[in-house]
PDB file of C-alpha atoms and ligand atoms in Angstrom:
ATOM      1  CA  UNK A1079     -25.119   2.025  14.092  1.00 90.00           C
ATOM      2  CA  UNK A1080     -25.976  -1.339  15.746  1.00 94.00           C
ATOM      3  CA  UNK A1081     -23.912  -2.217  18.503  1.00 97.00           C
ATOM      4  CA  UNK A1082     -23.084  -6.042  19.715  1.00 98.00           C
ATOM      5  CA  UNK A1083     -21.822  -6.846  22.899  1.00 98.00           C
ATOM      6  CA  UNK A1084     -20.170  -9.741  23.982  1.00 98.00           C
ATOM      7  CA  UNK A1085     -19.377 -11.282  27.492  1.00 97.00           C
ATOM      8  CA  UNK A1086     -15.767 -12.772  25.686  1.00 98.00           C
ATOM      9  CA  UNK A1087     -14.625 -13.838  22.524  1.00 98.00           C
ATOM     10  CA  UNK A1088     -11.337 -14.691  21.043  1.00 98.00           C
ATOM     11  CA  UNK A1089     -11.185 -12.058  18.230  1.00 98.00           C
ATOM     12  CA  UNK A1090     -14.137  -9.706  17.363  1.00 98.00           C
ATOM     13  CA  UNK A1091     -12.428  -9.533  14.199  1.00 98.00           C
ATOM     14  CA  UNK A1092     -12.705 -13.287  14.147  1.00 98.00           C
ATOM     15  CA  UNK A1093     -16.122 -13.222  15.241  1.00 98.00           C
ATOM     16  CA  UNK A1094     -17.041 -10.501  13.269  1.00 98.00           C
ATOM     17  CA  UNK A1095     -15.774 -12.113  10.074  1.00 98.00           C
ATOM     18  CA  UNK A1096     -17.297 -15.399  10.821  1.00 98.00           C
ATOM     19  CA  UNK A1097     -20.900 -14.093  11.566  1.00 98.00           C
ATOM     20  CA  UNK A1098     -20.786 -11.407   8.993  1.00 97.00           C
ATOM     21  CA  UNK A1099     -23.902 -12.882   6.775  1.00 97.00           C
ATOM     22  CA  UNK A1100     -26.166 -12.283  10.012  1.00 97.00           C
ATOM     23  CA  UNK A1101     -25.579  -8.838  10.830  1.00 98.00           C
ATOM     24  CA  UNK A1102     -26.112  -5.285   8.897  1.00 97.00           C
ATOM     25  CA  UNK A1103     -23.639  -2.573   7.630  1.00 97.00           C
ATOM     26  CA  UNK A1104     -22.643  -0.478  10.496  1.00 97.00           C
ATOM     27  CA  UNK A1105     -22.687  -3.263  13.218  1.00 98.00           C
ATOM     28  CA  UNK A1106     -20.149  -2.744  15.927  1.00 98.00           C
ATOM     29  CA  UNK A1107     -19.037  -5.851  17.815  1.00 98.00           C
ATOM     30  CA  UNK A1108     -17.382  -5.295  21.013  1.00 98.00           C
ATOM     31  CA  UNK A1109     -16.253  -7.189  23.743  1.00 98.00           C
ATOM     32  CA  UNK A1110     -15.131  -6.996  27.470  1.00 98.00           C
ATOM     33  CA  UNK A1111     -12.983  -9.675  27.007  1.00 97.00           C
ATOM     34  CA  UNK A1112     -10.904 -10.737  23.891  1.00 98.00           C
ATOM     35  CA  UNK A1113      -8.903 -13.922  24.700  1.00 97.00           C
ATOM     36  CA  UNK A1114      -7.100 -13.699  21.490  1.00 98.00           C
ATOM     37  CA  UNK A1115      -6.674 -10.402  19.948  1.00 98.00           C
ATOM     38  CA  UNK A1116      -4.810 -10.205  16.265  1.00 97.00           C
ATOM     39  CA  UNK A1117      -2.981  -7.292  15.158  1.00 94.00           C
ATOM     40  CA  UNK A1118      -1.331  -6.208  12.276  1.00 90.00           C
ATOM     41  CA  UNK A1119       1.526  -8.466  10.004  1.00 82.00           C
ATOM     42  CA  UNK A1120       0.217 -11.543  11.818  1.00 84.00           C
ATOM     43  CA  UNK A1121       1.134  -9.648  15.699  1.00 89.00           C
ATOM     44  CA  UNK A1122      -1.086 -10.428  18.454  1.00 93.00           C
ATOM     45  CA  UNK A1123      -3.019  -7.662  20.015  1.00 96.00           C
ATOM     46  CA  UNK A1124      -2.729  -8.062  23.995  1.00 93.00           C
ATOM     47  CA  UNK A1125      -5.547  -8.416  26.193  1.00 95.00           C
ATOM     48  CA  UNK A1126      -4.902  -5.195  28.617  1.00 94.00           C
ATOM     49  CA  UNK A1127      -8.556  -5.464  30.635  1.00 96.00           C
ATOM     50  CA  UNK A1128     -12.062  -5.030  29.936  1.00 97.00           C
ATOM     51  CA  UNK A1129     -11.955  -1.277  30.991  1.00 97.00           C
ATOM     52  CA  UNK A1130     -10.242  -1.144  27.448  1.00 98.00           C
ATOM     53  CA  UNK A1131     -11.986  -1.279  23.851  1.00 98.00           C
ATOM     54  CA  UNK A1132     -11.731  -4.179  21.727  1.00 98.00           C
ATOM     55  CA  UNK A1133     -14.007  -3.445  19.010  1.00 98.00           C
ATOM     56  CA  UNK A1134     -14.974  -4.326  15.151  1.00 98.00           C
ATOM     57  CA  UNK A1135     -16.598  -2.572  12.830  1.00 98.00           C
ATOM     58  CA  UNK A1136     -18.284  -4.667   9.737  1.00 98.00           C
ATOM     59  CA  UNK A1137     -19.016  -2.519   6.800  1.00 97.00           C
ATOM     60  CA  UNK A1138     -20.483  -3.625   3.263  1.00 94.00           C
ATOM     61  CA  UNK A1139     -19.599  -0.861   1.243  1.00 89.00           C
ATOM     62  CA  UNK A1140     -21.119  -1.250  -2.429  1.00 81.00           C
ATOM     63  CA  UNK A1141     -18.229  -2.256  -4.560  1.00 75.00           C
ATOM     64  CA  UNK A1142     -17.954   1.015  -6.433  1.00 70.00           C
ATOM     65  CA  UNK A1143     -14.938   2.341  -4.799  1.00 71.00           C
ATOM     66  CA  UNK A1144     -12.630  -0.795  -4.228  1.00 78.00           C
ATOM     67  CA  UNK A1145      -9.431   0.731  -4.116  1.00 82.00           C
ATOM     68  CA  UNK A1146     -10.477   3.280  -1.192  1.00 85.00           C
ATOM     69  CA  UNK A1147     -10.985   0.137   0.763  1.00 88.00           C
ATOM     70  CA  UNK A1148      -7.526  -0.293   2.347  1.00 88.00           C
ATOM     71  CA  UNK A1149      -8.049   3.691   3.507  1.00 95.00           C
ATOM     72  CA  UNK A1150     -10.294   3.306   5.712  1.00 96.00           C
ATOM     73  CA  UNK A1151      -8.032   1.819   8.304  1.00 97.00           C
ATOM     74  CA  UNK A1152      -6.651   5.817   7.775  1.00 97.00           C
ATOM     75  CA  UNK A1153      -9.716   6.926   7.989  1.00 98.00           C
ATOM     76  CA  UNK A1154     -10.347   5.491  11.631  1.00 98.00           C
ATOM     77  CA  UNK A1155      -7.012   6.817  12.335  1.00 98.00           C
ATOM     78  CA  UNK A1156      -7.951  10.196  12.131  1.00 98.00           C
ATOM     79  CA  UNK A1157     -11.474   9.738  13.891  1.00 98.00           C
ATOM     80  CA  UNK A1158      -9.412   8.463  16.942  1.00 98.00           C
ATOM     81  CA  UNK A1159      -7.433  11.345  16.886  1.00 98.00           C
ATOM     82  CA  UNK A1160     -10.333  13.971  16.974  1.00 98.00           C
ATOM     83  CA  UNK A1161     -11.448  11.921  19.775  1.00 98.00           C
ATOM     84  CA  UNK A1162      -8.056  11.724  21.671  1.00 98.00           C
ATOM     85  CA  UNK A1163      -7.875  15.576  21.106  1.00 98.00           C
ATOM     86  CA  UNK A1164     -11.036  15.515  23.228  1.00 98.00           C
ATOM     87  CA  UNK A1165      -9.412  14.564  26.018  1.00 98.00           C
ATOM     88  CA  UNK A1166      -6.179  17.253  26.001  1.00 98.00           C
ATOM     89  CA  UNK A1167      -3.906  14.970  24.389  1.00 98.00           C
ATOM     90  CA  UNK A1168      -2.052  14.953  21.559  1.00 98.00           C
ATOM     91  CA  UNK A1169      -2.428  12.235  19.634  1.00 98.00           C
ATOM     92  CA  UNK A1170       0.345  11.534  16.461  1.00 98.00           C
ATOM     93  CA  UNK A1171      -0.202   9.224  13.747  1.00 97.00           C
ATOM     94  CA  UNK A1172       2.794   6.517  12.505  1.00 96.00           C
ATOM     95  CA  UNK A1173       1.717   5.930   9.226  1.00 96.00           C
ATOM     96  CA  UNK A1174      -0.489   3.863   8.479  1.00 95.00           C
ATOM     97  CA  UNK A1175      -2.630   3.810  11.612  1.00 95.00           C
ATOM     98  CA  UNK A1176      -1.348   3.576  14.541  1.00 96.00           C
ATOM     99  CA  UNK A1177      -1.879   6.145  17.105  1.00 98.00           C
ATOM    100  CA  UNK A1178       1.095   7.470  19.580  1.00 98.00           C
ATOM    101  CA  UNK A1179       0.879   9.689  22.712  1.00 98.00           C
ATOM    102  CA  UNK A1180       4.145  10.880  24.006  1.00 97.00           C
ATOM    103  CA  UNK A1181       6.033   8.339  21.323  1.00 96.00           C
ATOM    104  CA  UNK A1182       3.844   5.701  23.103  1.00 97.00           C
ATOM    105  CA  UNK A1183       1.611   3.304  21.162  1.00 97.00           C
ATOM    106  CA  UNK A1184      -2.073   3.900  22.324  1.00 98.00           C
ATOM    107  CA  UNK A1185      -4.199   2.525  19.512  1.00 98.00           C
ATOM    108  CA  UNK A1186      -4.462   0.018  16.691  1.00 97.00           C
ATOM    109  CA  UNK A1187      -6.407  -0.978  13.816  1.00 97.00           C
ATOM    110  CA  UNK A1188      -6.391  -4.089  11.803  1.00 97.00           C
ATOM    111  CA  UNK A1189      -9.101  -3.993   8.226  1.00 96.00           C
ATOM    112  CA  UNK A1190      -9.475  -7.522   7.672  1.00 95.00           C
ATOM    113  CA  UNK A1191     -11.850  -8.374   4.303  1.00 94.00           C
ATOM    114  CA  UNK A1192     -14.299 -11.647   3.492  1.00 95.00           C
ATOM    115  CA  UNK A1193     -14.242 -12.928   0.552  1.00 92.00           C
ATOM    116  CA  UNK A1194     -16.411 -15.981  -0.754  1.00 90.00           C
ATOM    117  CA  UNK A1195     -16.224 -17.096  -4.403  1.00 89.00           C
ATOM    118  CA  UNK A1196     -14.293 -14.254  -5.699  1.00 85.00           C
ATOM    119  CA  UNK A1197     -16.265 -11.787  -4.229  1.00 87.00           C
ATOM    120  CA  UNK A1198     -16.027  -9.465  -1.133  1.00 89.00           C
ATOM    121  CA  UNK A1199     -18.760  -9.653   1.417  1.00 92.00           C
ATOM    122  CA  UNK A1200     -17.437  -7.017   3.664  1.00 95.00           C
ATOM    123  CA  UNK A1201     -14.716  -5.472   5.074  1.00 96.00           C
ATOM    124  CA  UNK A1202     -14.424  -5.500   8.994  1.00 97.00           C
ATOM    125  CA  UNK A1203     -12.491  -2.712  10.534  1.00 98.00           C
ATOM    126  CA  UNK A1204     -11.133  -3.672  14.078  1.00 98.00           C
ATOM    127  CA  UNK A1205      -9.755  -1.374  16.912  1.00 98.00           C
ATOM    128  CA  UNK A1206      -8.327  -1.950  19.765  1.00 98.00           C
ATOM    129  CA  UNK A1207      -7.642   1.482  22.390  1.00 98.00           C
ATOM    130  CA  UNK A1208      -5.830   1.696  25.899  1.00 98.00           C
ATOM    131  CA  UNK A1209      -7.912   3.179  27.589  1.00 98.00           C
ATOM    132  CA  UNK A1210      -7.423   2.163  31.360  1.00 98.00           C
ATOM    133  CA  UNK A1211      -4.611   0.201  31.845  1.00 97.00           C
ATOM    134  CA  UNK A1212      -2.109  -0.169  34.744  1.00 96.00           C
ATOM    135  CA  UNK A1213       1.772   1.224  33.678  1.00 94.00           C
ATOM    136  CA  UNK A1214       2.763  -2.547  35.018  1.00 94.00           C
ATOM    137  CA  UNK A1215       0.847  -4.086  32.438  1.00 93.00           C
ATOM    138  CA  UNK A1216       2.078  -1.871  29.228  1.00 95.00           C
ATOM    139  CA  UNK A1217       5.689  -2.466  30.306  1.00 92.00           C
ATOM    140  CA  UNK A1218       4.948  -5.806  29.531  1.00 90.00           C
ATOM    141  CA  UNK A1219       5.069  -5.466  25.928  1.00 90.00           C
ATOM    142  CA  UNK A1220       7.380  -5.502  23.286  1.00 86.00           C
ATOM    143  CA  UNK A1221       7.187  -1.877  22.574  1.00 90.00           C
ATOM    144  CA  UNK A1222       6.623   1.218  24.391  1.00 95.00           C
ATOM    145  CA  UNK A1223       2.972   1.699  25.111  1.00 97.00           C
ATOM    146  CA  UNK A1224       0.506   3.848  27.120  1.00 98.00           C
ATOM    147  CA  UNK A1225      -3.084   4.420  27.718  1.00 98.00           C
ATOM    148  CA  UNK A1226      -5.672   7.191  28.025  1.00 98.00           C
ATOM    149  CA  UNK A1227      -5.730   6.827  31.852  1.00 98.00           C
ATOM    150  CA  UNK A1228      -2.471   7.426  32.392  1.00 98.00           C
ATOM    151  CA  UNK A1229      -2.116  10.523  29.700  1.00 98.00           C
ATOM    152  CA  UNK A1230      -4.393  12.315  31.409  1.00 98.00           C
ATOM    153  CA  UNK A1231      -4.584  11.279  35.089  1.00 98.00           C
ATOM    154  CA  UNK A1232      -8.362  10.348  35.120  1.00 97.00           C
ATOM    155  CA  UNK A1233     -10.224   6.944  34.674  1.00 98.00           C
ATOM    156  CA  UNK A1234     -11.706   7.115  31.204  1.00 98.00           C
ATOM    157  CA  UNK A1235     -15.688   6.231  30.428  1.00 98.00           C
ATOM    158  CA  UNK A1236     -15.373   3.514  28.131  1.00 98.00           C
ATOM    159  CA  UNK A1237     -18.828   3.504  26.725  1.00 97.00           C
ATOM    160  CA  UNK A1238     -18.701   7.220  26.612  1.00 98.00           C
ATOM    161  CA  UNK A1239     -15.649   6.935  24.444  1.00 98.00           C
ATOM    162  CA  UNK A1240     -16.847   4.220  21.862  1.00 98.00           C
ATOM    163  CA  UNK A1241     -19.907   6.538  21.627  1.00 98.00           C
ATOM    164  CA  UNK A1242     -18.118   9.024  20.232  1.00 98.00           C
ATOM    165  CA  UNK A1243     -15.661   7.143  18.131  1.00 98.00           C
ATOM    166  CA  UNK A1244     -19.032   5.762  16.243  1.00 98.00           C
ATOM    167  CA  UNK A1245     -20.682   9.418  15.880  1.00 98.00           C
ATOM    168  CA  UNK A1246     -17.736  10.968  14.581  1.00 98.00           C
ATOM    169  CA  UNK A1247     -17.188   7.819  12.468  1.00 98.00           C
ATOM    170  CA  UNK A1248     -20.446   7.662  11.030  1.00 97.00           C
ATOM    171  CA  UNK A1249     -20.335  11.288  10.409  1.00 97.00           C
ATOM    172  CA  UNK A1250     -18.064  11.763   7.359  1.00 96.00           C
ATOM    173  CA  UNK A1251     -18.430   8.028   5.979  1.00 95.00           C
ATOM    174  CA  UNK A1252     -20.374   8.614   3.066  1.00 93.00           C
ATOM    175  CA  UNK A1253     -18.241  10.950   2.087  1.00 94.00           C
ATOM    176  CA  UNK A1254     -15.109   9.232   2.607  1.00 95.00           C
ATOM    177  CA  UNK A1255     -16.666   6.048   0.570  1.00 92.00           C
ATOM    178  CA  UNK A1256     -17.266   8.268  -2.492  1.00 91.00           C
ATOM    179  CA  UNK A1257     -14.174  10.705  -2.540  1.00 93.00           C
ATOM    180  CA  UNK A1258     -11.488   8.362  -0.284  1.00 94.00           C
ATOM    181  CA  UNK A1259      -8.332   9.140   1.424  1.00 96.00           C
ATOM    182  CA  UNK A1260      -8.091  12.821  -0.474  1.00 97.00           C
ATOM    183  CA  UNK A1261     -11.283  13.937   1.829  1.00 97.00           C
ATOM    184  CA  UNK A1262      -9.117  13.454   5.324  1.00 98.00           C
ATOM    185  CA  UNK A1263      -5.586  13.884   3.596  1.00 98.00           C
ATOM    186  CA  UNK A1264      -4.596  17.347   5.427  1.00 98.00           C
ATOM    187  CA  UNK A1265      -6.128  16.006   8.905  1.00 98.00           C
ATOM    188  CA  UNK A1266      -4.006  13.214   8.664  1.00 98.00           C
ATOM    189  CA  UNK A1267      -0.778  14.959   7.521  1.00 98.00           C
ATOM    190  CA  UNK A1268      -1.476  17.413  10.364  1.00 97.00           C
ATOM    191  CA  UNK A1269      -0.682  14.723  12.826  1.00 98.00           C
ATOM    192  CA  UNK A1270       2.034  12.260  11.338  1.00 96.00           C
ATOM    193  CA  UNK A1271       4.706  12.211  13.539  1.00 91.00           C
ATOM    194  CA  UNK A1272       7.105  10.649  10.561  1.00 94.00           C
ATOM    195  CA  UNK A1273       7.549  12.807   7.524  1.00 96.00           C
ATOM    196  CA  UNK A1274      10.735  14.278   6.799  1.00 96.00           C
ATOM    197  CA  UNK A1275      12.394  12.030   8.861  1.00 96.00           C
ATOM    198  CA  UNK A1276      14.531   8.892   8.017  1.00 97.00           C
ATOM    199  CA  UNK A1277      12.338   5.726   8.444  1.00 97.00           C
ATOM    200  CA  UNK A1278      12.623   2.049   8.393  1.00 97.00           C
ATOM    201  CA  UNK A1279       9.789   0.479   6.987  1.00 96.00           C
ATOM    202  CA  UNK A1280       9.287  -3.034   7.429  1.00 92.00           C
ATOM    203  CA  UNK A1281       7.263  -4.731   4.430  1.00 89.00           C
ATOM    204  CA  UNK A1282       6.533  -8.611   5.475  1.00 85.00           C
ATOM    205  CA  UNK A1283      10.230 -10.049   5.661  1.00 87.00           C
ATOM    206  CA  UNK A1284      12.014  -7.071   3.699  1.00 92.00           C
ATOM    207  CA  UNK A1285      13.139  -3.961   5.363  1.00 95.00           C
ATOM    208  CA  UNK A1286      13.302  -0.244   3.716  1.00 96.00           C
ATOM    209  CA  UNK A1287      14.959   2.705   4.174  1.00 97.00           C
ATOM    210  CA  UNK A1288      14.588   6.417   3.378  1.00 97.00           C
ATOM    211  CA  UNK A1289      13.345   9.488   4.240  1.00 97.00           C
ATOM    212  CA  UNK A1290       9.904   9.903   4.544  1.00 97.00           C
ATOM    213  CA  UNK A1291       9.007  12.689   1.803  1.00 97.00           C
ATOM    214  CA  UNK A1292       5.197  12.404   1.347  1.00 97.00           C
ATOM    215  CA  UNK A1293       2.038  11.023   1.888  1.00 97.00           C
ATOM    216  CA  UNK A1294       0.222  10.850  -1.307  1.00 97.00           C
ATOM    217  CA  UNK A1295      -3.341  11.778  -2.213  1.00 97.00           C
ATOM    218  CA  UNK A1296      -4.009   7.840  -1.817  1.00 95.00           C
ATOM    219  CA  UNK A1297      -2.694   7.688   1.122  1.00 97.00           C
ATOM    220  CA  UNK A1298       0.787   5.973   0.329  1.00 97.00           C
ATOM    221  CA  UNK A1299       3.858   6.752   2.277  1.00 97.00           C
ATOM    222  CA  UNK A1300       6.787   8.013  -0.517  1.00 98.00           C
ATOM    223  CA  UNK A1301      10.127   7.109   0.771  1.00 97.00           C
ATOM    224  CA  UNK A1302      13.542   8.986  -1.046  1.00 97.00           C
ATOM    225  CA  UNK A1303      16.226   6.380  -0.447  1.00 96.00           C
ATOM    226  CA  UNK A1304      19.982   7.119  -0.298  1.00 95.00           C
ATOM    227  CA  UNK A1305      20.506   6.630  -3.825  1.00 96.00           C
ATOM    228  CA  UNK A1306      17.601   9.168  -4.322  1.00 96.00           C
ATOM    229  CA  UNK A1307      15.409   6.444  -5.516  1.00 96.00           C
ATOM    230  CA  UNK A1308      11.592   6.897  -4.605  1.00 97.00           C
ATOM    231  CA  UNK A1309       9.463   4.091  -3.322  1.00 96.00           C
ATOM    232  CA  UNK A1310       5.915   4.375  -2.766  1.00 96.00           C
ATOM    233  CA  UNK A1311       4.771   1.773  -0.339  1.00 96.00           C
ATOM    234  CA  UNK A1312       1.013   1.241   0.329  1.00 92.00           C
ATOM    235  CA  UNK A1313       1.378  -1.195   2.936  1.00 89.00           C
ATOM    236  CA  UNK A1314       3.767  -1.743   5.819  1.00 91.00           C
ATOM    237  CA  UNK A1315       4.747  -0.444   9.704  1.00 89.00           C
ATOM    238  CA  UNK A1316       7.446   1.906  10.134  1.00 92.00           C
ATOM    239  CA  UNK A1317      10.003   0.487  12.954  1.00 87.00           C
TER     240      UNK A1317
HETATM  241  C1  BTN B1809      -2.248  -3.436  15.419  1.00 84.31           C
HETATM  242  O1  BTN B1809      -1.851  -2.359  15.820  1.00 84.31           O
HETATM  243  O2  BTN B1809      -1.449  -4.346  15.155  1.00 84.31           O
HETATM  244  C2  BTN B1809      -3.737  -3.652  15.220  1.00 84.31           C
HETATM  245  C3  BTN B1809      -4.411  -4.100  16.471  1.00 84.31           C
HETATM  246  C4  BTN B1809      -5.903  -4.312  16.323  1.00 84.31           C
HETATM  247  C5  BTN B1809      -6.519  -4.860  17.583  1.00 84.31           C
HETATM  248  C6  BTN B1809      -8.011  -4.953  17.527  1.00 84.31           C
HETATM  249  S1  BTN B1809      -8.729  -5.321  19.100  1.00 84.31           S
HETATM  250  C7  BTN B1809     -10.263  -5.623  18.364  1.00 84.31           C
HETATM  251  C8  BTN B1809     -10.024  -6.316  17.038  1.00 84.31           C
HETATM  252  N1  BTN B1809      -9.969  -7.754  17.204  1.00 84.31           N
HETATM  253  C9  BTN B1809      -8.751  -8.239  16.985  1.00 84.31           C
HETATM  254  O3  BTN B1809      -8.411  -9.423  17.101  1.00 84.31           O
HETATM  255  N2  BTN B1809      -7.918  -7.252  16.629  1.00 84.31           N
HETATM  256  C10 BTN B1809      -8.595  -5.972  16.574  1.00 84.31           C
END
């Protein structure tokens, strides 16, 4: 992997989108300061510090395996995870990709794609992880939040961290680009925090309800309304 570092930048999804014709598969863009992180369904990601990672990755997968392209944001998921595990904690996913410790966000991950004339030039797969952040800070957000510092009571290496987010990363990609979101299926089922529970899942403006019965070999979440009606939803953020 080739990593990219920058002093500050607004979004190194931004960036990364913007310079993607002059860098490689596998490039990492990261940054000490983001002035104006994006998350998922048009959110903003927070700036918590530069002892946090704000990262992107850009990948140009060949276009053989299009429809395992929205997976990989799963796939990331569960690379954080093994990575939290590292550290003693236990890290749950809320389907799609976020990461919780303690029923406290600690991760996210927003897949963005470039497309010019029809055709996709890459996908770029950005993370952003609390790693060291004060508990003053997280309170400021609109939903309950913690970091790696304060999980497990000591000041967390951040290059030491990204290092082995990468590794682990690059370690089953292949793989995962051939036989998708079957290949990490049980790993991630292992750790959802949200199946057989009732869920509200919030789809852009609409809002569903159900119990949360499956995650399917494509890595769709299959909700049983009250009516016993199934709904397989493939994108979303459960409330
Ligand atoms: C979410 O949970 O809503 C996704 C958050 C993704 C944040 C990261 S930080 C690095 C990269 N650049 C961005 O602007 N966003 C992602």
């Amino acid at each position: 992997m080739n990593l990219v570092f920058l002093e500050e930048v607004e979004s190194t999804n931004k960036y990364a989108k913007e310079h993607i014709d002059e860098y490689a598969n596998m490039t990492v863009i990261y940054t000490d300061n983001q002035t104006a992180g994006r998350g998922r369904l048009n959110r903003v990601w927070n700036y918590m510090g530069k002892d946090n990672i704000y990262a992107s990755i850009i990948l140009k997968p060949s276009d053989t395996m299009k429809e395992i392209y929205s997976n990989l944001t799963q796939y990331l998921c569960v690379v954080l995870a093994q990575v939290f595990e590292e550290y003693g904690v236990i890290p749950k996913i809320k389907w799609p990709n976020d990461i919780k410790i303690n029923s406290k966000k600690i991760s996210g991950i927003l897949a963005e794609g470039v497309i010019e004339n029809g055709k996709l030039k890459g996908l770029v797969l950005g993370f952003g992880i609390n790693l060291n952040t004060k508990k003053e800070i997280l309170d400021k957000i609109n939903q309950p939040a913690t970091s790696l510092n304060i999980e497990t009571g000591m000041v967390i290496d951040k290059q030491n961290f990204l290092k082995k987010v990468l590794e682990i990363f690059c370690l089953r990609y292949d793989s995962f680009i051939e036989q998708g979101f079957i290949l990490i299926k049980d790993e991630y089922v292992r750790r959802a925090s949200f199946l057989n529970k009732e869920v509200t899942v919030k789809v852009f403006e609409n809002e569903i309800s159900g119990k949360a019965i499956e995650i399917t070999n494509n890595g769709a979440l299959k909700l049983l309304d009250k009516n016993m009606n199934e709904h397989i939803l493939l994108i979303g953020d459960i409330l």
